Short mmCIF file of C-alpha atoms and ligand atoms in Angstrom, two decimals:
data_model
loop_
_atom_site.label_atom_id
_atom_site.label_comp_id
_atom_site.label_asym_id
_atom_site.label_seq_id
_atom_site.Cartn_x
_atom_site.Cartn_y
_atom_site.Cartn_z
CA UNK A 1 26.45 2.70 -18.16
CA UNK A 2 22.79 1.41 -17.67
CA UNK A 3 23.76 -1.09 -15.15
CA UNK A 4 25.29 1.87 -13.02
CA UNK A 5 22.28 3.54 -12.95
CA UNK A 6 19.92 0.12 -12.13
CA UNK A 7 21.89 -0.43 -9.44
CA UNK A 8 21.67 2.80 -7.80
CA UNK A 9 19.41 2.69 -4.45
CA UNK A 10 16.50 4.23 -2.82
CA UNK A 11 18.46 5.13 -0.27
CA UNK A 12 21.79 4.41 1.77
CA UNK A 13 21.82 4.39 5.42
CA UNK A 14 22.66 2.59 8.64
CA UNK A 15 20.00 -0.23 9.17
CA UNK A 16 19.62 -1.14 13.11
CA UNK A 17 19.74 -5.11 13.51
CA UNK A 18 16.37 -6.73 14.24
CA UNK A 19 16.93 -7.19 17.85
CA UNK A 20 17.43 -3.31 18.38
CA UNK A 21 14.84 -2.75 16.28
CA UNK A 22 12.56 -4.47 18.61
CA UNK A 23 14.23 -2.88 21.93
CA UNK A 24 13.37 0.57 20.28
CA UNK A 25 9.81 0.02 19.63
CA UNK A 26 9.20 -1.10 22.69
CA UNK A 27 10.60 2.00 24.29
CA UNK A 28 8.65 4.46 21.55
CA UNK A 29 5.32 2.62 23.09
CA UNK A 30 6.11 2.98 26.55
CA UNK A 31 6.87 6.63 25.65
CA UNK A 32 3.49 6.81 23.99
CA UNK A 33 1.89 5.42 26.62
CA UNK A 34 3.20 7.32 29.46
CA UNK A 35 2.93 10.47 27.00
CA UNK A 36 -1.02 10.35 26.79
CA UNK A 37 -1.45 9.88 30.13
CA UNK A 38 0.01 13.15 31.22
CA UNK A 39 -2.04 16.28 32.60
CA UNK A 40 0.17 18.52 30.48
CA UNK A 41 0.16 16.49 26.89
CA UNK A 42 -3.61 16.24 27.74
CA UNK A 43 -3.70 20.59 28.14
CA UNK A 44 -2.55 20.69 24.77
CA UNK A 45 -4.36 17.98 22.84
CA UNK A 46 -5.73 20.00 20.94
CA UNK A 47 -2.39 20.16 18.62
CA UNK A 48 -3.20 16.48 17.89
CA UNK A 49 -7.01 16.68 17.35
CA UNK A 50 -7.75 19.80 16.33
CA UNK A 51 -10.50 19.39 19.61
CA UNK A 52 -9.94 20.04 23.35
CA UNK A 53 -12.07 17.29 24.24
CA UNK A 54 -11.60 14.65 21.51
CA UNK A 55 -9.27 11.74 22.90
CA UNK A 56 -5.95 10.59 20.90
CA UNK A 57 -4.79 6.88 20.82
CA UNK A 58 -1.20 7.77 20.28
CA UNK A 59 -0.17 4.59 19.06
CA UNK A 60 -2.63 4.12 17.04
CA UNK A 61 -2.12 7.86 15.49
CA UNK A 62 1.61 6.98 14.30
CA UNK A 63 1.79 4.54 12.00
CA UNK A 64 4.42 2.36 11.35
CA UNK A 65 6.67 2.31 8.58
CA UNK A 66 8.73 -0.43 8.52
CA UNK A 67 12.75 -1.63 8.95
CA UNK A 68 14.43 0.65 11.46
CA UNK A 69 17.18 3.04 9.57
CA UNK A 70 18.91 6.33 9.78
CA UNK A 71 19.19 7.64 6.39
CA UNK A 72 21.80 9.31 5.11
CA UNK A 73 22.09 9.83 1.18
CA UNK A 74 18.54 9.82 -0.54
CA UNK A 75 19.07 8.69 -3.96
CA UNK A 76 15.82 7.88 -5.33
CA UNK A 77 17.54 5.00 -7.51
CA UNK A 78 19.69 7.96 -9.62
CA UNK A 79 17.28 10.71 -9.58
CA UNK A 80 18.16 13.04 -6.39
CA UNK A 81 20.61 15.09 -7.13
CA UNK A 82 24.20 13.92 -6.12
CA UNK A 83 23.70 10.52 -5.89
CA UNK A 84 26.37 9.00 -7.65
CA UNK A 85 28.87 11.65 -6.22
CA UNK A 86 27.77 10.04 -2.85
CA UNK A 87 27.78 6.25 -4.26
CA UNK A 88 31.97 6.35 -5.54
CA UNK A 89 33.06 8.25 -2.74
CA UNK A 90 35.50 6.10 -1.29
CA UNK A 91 34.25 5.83 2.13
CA UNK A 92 31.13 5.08 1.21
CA UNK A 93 32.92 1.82 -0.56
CA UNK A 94 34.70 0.89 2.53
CA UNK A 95 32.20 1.06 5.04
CA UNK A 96 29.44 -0.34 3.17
CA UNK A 97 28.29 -3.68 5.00
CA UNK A 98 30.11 -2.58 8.15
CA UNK A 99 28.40 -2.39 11.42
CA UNK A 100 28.77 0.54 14.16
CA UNK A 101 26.92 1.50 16.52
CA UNK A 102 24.34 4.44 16.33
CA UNK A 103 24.04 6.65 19.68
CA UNK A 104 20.12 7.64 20.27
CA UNK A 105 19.42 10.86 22.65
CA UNK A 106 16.37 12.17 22.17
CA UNK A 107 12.82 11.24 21.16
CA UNK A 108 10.88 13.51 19.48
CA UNK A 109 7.37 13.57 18.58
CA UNK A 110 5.45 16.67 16.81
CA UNK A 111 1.53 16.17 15.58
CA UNK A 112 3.02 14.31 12.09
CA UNK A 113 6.08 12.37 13.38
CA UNK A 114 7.74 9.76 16.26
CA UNK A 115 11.53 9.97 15.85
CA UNK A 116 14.75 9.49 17.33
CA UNK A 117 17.42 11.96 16.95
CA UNK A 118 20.68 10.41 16.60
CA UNK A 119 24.06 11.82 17.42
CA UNK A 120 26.66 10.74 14.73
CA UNK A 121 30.53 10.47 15.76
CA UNK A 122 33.09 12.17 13.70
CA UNK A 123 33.54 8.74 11.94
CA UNK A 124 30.32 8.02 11.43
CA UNK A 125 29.54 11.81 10.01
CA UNK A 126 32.65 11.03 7.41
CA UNK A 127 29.64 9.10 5.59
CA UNK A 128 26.75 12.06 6.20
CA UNK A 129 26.35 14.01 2.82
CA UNK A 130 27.11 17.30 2.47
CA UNK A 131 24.10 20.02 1.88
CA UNK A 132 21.05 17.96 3.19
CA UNK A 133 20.24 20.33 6.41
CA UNK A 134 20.53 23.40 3.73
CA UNK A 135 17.77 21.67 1.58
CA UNK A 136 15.69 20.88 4.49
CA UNK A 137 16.17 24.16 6.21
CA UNK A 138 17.48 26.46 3.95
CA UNK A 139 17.23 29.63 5.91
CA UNK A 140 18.99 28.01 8.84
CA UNK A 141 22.54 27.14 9.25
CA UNK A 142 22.61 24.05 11.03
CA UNK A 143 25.83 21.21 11.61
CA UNK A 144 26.15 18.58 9.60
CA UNK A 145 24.36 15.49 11.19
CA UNK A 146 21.68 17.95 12.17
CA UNK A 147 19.20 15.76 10.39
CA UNK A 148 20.20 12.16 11.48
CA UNK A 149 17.45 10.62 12.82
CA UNK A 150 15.48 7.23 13.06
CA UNK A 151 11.10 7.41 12.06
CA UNK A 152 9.54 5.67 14.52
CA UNK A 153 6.17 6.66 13.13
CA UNK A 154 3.78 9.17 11.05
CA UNK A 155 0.49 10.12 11.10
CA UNK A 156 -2.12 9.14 8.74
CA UNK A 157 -0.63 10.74 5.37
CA UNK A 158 2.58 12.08 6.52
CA UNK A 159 5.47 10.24 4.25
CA UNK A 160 8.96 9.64 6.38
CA UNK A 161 10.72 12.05 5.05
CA UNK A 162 8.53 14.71 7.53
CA UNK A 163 10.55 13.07 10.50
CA UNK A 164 13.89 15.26 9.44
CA UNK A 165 12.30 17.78 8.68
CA UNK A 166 10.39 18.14 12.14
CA UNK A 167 14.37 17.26 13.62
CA UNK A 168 15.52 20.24 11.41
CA UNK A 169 12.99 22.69 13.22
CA UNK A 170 13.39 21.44 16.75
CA UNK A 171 17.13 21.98 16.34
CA UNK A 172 16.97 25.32 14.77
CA UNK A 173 14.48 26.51 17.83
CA UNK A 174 17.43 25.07 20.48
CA UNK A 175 20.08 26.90 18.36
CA UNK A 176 18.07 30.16 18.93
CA UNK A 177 18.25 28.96 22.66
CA UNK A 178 15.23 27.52 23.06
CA UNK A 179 15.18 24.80 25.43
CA UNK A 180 11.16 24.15 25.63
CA UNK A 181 9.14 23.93 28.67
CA UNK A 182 9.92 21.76 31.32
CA UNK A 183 7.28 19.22 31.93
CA UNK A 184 7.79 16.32 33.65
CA UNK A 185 10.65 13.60 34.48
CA UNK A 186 10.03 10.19 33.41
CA UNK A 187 11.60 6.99 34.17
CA UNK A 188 12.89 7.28 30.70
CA UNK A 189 14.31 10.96 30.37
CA UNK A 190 12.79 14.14 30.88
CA UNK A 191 10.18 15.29 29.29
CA UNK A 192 9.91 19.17 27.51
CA UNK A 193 7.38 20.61 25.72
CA UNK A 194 8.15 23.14 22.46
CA UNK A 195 4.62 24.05 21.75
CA UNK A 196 2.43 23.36 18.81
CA UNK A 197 2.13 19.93 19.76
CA UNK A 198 5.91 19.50 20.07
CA UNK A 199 7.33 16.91 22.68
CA UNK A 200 10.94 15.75 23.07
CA UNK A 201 12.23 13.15 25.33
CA UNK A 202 15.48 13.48 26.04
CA UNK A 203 16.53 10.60 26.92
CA UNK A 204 18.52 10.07 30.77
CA UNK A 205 20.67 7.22 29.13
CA UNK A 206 21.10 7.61 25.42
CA UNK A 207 20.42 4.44 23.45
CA UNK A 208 23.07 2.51 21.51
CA UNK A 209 21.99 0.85 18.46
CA UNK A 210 24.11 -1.72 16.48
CA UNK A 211 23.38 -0.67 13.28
CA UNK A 212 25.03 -1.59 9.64
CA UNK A 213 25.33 0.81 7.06
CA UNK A 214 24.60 -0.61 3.62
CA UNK A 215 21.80 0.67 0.75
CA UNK A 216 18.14 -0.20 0.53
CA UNK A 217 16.34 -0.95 -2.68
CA UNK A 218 12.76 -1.15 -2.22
O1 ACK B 1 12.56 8.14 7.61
P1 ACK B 1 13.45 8.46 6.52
O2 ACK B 1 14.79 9.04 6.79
O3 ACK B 1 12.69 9.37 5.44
O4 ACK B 1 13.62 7.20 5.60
C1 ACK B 1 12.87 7.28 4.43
C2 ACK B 1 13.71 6.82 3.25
O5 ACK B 1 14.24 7.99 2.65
C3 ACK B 1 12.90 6.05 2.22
O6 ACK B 1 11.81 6.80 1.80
C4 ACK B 1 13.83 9.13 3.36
N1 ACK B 1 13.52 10.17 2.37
C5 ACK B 1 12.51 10.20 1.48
N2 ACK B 1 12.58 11.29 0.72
C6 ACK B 1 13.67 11.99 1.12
C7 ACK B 1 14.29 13.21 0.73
N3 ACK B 1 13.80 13.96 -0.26
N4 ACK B 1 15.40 13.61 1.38
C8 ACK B 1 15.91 12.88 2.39
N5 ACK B 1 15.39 11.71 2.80
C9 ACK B 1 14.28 11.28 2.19
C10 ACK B 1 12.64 8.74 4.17
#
């Protein structure tokens, strides 16, 4: 009925509580920080500026967007395809409002995005829809959860949705065997470097995030 379909969300997706949302932010500066510092992120600036010499304010170059999630079904209030499937599955009904708590291993940053790549459990993948790392890689073949991540920040112009996408292609490159160029070991993980102005973090003790999974509306 029409009430079904008002009531259908932007999105639904596991929304960290404000305190970790703060922790997190915190640690994506310090990363940012430390990041333009570096000899090596400074060899390859030009991936950011298009310029050798031109300096980059990294926190200023990724902008926020808001409340801390990890999406999982997209539903653009009805209009993505398989929203409602997603909506009356029953697990979806259970664990909506419930809290759990979302395990963070990796940042990664590329020229348009800051995320965090997050490593679902088998429970918590029981509520990741089926067919989204297909749409956002279709070439690949790639696990479910592949996508699950948390946008920390985007570049002038970049919309969220970039963040996966960028996940998508940095997994894809370590499924190949890829494991990027060793650069440095920070205080907060090591550091490796993928080329074309692609960074990852990984992180020496993987973040846990209290998070509850419920739909936002906009
Ligand atoms: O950072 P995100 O996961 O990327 O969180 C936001 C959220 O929905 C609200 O915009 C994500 N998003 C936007 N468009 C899509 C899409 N087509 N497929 C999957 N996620 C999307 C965006």
């Amino acid at each position: 009925g029409q009430l079904e379909e008002v009531s259908m969300p932007l999105f639904f997706g596991w929304f960290l509580c404000p305190a970790f949302q703060d922790k997190l932010r915190s640690m994506a500066k310090d990363f940012l920080k430390t990041l333009q510092g570096l000899e090596a992120f400074k060899e390859h600036l030009s991936d950011f500026t298009g310029e050798a010499e031109k300096e980059v304010d990294l926190e200023q170059y990724f902008q926020d967007k808001g409340m801390l999630h990890c999406t999982t079904k997209f539903c653009d209030y009805g209009k993505a395809d398989g929203s409602k499937e997603y909506a009356e599955q029953q697990i979806v009904k259970d664990r909506y409002g419930s809290m759990s708590e979302l395990k963070l291993s990796t940042l990664v940053l590329t020229p348009r995005t800051l995320g965090a790549r997050v490593s679902l459990t088998e429970d918590q993948l029981r509520l990741w829809p089926a067919g989204v790392e297909k749409e956002g890689a279709p070439e690949a073949d790639l696990p479910p959860g592949s996508r699950a991540h948390i946008t920390l920040g985007c570049a002038e112009g970049v919309e969220p949705v970039q963040t996966g996408l960028d996940l998508l292609e940095l997994v894809l490159l370590q499924q190949q065997g890829q494991e990027g160029e060793r650069a440095q070991d920070l205080d907060l993980g090591s550091l490796a470097y993928y080329g074309k102005g692609v960074w990852v973090l990984s992180l020496h003790e993987p973040g846990l995030a209290p998070a509850c999974f419920c739909s936002y509306y906009g």
